[in-house]
GROMACS .gro file of C-alpha atoms in nm:
model
  206
    1UNK     CA    1   0.264   0.002  -1.104
    2UNK     CA    2   0.317   0.010  -0.714
    3UNK     CA    3   0.121   0.293  -0.601
    4UNK     CA    4   0.188   0.483  -0.322
    5UNK     CA    5   0.050   0.742   0.000
    6UNK     CA    6   0.289   1.047   0.129
    7UNK     CA    7   0.225   1.084   0.404
    8UNK     CA    8   0.441   1.340   0.587
    9UNK     CA    9   0.321   1.720   0.739
   10UNK     CA   10   0.588   1.905   0.556
   11UNK     CA   11   0.488   1.963   0.244
   12UNK     CA   12   0.855   2.039   0.079
   13UNK     CA   13   0.956   1.671   0.230
   14UNK     CA   14   0.648   1.532   0.024
   15UNK     CA   15   0.794   1.695  -0.254
   16UNK     CA   16   1.079   1.506  -0.293
   17UNK     CA   17   0.996   1.234  -0.225
   18UNK     CA   18   0.717   1.239  -0.490
   19UNK     CA   19   1.011   1.323  -0.697
   20UNK     CA   20   1.240   1.046  -0.620
   21UNK     CA   21   0.973   0.726  -0.640
   22UNK     CA   22   0.823   0.889  -0.965
   23UNK     CA   23   1.158   0.919  -1.137
   24UNK     CA   24   1.177   0.550  -1.098
   25UNK     CA   25   0.998   0.311  -1.334
   26UNK     CA   26   0.705   0.109  -1.135
   27UNK     CA   27   0.636   0.377  -0.868
   28UNK     CA   28   0.342   0.598  -0.903
   29UNK     CA   29   0.211   0.844  -0.601
   30UNK     CA   30  -0.139   0.867  -0.590
   31UNK     CA   31  -0.229   1.108  -0.303
   32UNK     CA   32  -0.029   1.261  -0.031
   33UNK     CA   33  -0.171   1.352   0.292
   34UNK     CA   34  -0.076   1.631   0.618
   35UNK     CA   35  -0.217   1.346   0.872
   36UNK     CA   36  -0.445   1.105   0.958
   37UNK     CA   37  -0.756   1.306   0.870
   38UNK     CA   38  -0.604   1.389   0.497
   39UNK     CA   39  -0.490   1.077   0.432
   40UNK     CA   40  -0.815   0.843   0.536
   41UNK     CA   41  -0.981   1.101   0.312
   42UNK     CA   42  -0.702   1.039   0.061
   43UNK     CA   43  -0.811   0.692   0.045
   44UNK     CA   44  -1.129   0.698   0.046
   45UNK     CA   45  -1.067   0.831  -0.331
   46UNK     CA   46  -0.796   0.602  -0.469
   47UNK     CA   47  -0.657   0.327  -0.407
   48UNK     CA   48  -0.318   0.226  -0.249
   49UNK     CA   49  -0.040  -0.024  -0.226
   50UNK     CA   50   0.215   0.128   0.029
   51UNK     CA   51   0.208   0.409   0.281
   52UNK     CA   52   0.469   0.591   0.373
   53UNK     CA   53   0.452   0.750   0.719
   54UNK     CA   54   0.639   0.982   0.893
   55UNK     CA   55   0.614   0.927   1.266
   56UNK     CA   56   0.541   1.282   1.263
   57UNK     CA   57   0.251   1.420   1.188
   58UNK     CA   58   0.198   1.731   1.395
   59UNK     CA   59  -0.064   1.654   1.544
   60UNK     CA   60   0.141   1.450   1.798
   61UNK     CA   61   0.515   1.291   1.910
   62UNK     CA   62   0.416   0.925   1.799
   63UNK     CA   63   0.102   0.988   1.613
   64UNK     CA   64   0.273   0.836   1.271
   65UNK     CA   65   0.215   0.498   1.499
   66UNK     CA   66  -0.144   0.506   1.588
   67UNK     CA   67  -0.251   0.631   1.226
   68UNK     CA   68  -0.022   0.345   1.114
   69UNK     CA   69  -0.268   0.061   1.403
   70UNK     CA   70  -0.509   0.242   1.220
   71UNK     CA   71  -0.503   0.125   0.869
   72UNK     CA   72  -0.352  -0.182   0.931
   73UNK     CA   73  -0.735  -0.194   1.112
   74UNK     CA   74  -0.888  -0.029   0.806
   75UNK     CA   75  -0.740  -0.077   0.479
   76UNK     CA   76  -0.660  -0.479   0.441
   77UNK     CA   77  -0.355  -0.509   0.197
   78UNK     CA   78  -0.212  -0.097   0.247
   79UNK     CA   79   0.131  -0.228   0.326
   80UNK     CA   80   0.218   0.068   0.559
   81UNK     CA   81   0.625   0.154   0.509
   82UNK     CA   82   0.771   0.502   0.868
   83UNK     CA   83   1.061   0.727   0.720
   84UNK     CA   84   1.194   0.911   0.943
   85UNK     CA   85   1.476   1.087   1.110
   86UNK     CA   86   1.420   0.933   1.398
   87UNK     CA   87   1.580   0.584   1.418
   88UNK     CA   88   1.601   0.465   1.831
   89UNK     CA   89   1.548   0.127   1.826
   90UNK     CA   90   1.293   0.148   2.032
   91UNK     CA   91   1.075   0.319   1.747
   92UNK     CA   92   1.158   0.142   1.507
   93UNK     CA   93   0.984  -0.157   1.759
   94UNK     CA   94   0.687  -0.016   1.774
   95UNK     CA   95   0.606   0.050   1.457
   96UNK     CA   96   0.690  -0.212   1.378
   97UNK     CA   97   0.443  -0.360   1.696
   98UNK     CA   98   0.097  -0.192   1.517
   99UNK     CA   99   0.186  -0.307   1.157
  100UNK     CA  100   0.448  -0.212   0.927
  101UNK     CA  101   0.621  -0.379   0.706
  102UNK     CA  102   0.923  -0.125   0.673
  103UNK     CA  103   1.087   0.092   0.825
  104UNK     CA  104   1.349   0.354   0.688
  105UNK     CA  105   1.534   0.723   0.797
  106UNK     CA  106   1.576   1.046   0.552
  107UNK     CA  107   1.886   0.975   0.587
  108UNK     CA  108   1.871   0.652   0.353
  109UNK     CA  109   2.014   0.615   0.027
  110UNK     CA  110   1.734   0.731  -0.300
  111UNK     CA  111   1.840   0.344  -0.398
  112UNK     CA  112   1.804   0.154  -0.066
  113UNK     CA  113   1.417   0.350   0.012
  114UNK     CA  114   1.316   0.190  -0.446
  115UNK     CA  115   1.473  -0.103  -0.316
  116UNK     CA  116   1.316  -0.173   0.029
  117UNK     CA  117   0.955  -0.057  -0.115
  118UNK     CA  118   0.986  -0.274  -0.388
  119UNK     CA  119   1.017  -0.567  -0.202
  120UNK     CA  120   0.764  -0.471   0.058
  121UNK     CA  121   0.487  -0.473  -0.231
  122UNK     CA  122   0.621  -0.785  -0.281
  123UNK     CA  123   0.526  -0.923   0.097
  124UNK     CA  124   0.905  -0.867   0.310
  125UNK     CA  125   0.975  -0.644   0.602
  126UNK     CA  126   1.318  -0.409   0.568
  127UNK     CA  127   1.461  -0.194   0.744
  128UNK     CA  128   1.685   0.059   0.627
  129UNK     CA  129   2.039  -0.036   0.686
  130UNK     CA  130   2.168   0.179   0.901
  131UNK     CA  131   1.931   0.132   1.209
  132UNK     CA  132   2.142   0.008   1.498
  133UNK     CA  133   2.143  -0.387   1.530
  134UNK     CA  134   1.908  -0.587   1.649
  135UNK     CA  135   1.670  -0.329   1.520
  136UNK     CA  136   1.828  -0.377   1.163
  137UNK     CA  137   1.767  -0.749   1.110
  138UNK     CA  138   1.460  -0.873   1.317
  139UNK     CA  139   1.229  -1.131   1.320
  140UNK     CA  140   0.892  -1.041   1.247
  141UNK     CA  141   0.740  -0.908   1.494
  142UNK     CA  142   0.301  -0.992   1.555
  143UNK     CA  143   0.132  -0.733   1.682
  144UNK     CA  144  -0.100  -0.863   2.020
  145UNK     CA  145  -0.431  -0.983   1.798
  146UNK     CA  146  -0.200  -1.141   1.492
  147UNK     CA  147  -0.059  -1.344   1.890
  148UNK     CA  148  -0.404  -1.404   1.925
  149UNK     CA  149  -0.493  -1.580   1.655
  150UNK     CA  150  -0.196  -1.815   1.602
  151UNK     CA  151  -0.205  -1.917   1.919
  152UNK     CA  152  -0.589  -2.020   1.878
  153UNK     CA  153  -0.477  -2.126   1.530
  154UNK     CA  154  -0.223  -2.384   1.661
  155UNK     CA  155  -0.503  -2.491   1.895
  156UNK     CA  156  -0.654  -2.788   1.650
  157UNK     CA  157  -0.978  -2.645   1.814
  158UNK     CA  158  -1.214  -2.533   1.491
  159UNK     CA  159  -1.233  -2.164   1.327
  160UNK     CA  160  -1.549  -2.069   1.468
  161UNK     CA  161  -1.472  -2.120   1.803
  162UNK     CA  162  -1.146  -1.937   1.829
  163UNK     CA  163  -1.378  -1.611   1.706
  164UNK     CA  164  -1.586  -1.666   1.942
  165UNK     CA  165  -1.323  -1.666   2.261
  166UNK     CA  166  -1.138  -1.380   2.010
  167UNK     CA  167  -1.459  -1.180   1.971
  168UNK     CA  168  -1.489  -1.087   1.578
  169UNK     CA  169  -1.659  -1.303   1.316
  170UNK     CA  170  -1.529  -1.602   1.088
  171UNK     CA  171  -1.433  -1.327   0.783
  172UNK     CA  172  -1.221  -1.111   1.043
  173UNK     CA  173  -1.052  -1.462   1.156
  174UNK     CA  174  -0.939  -1.577   0.869
  175UNK     CA  175  -0.827  -1.197   0.764
  176UNK     CA  176  -0.572  -1.203   1.030
  177UNK     CA  177  -0.468  -1.520   0.969
  178UNK     CA  178  -0.402  -1.433   0.560
  179UNK     CA  179  -0.203  -1.079   0.731
  180UNK     CA  180   0.015  -1.401   0.985
  181UNK     CA  181   0.073  -1.622   0.685
  182UNK     CA  182   0.142  -1.352   0.464
  183UNK     CA  183   0.358  -1.202   0.784
  184UNK     CA  184   0.527  -1.518   0.834
  185UNK     CA  185   0.581  -1.600   0.502
  186UNK     CA  186   0.356  -1.983   0.544
  187UNK     CA  187   0.188  -2.065   0.201
  188UNK     CA  188  -0.058  -2.292   0.476
  189UNK     CA  189  -0.179  -2.380   0.803
  190UNK     CA  190   0.134  -2.643   0.837
  191UNK     CA  191   0.345  -2.429   0.693
  192UNK     CA  192   0.237  -2.125   0.948
  193UNK     CA  193   0.304  -2.364   1.305
  194UNK     CA  194   0.678  -2.520   1.166
  195UNK     CA  195   0.737  -2.135   1.118
  196UNK     CA  196   0.592  -2.026   1.360
  197UNK     CA  197   0.840  -2.407   1.592
  198UNK     CA  198   1.095  -2.214   1.418
  199UNK     CA  199   1.082  -1.869   1.566
  200UNK     CA  200   1.067  -1.982   1.866
  201UNK     CA  201   0.709  -1.852   1.879
  202UNK     CA  202   0.511  -2.104   2.050
  203UNK     CA  203   0.629  -2.112   2.391
  204UNK     CA  204   0.614  -1.672   2.329
  205UNK     CA  205   0.263  -1.724   2.309
  206UNK     CA  206   0.250  -1.947   2.685
   0.00000   0.00000   0.00000
């Protein structure tokens, strides 16, 4: 069962997507929220696999992006998906950089949305087909923290030294490494280095 948290400041929109999502086998909407505070409160009571987040939550034009970044840091394993009326490529890229694992416009077909949520729950990064290229089919984007972690991991230095340089604990370093491996589809450190090299990420890291 894929547990979904719906975050949108319009009750009628939440109700519509709740009906849509729960009409398909394998989904359960465990909570709804109007804003960041309600979302965080809900996650103290229930566990969710996916958070479907609107970009505009009433308390800021890009407040959904700030919430995605916060959830990325606080809720390991929770995958955030944007569901928005906005299809601007800049917003899509910003959402991915903040940690979103998917981006769908509210004009997307129901079947495509549900299939996308299943694929995201399985670990993929999925964007709706109506987004303009090249945004509709990007390579996974890394957050600044993930880029710094990848740079350290590819330096062949001891984990403790890498964690010290980043100002984080060993445990947090391993969590960032797990996030990187999941995002890039790597099963071990060797694959992580290979994939980074094949996708040109090593050149980007300097």
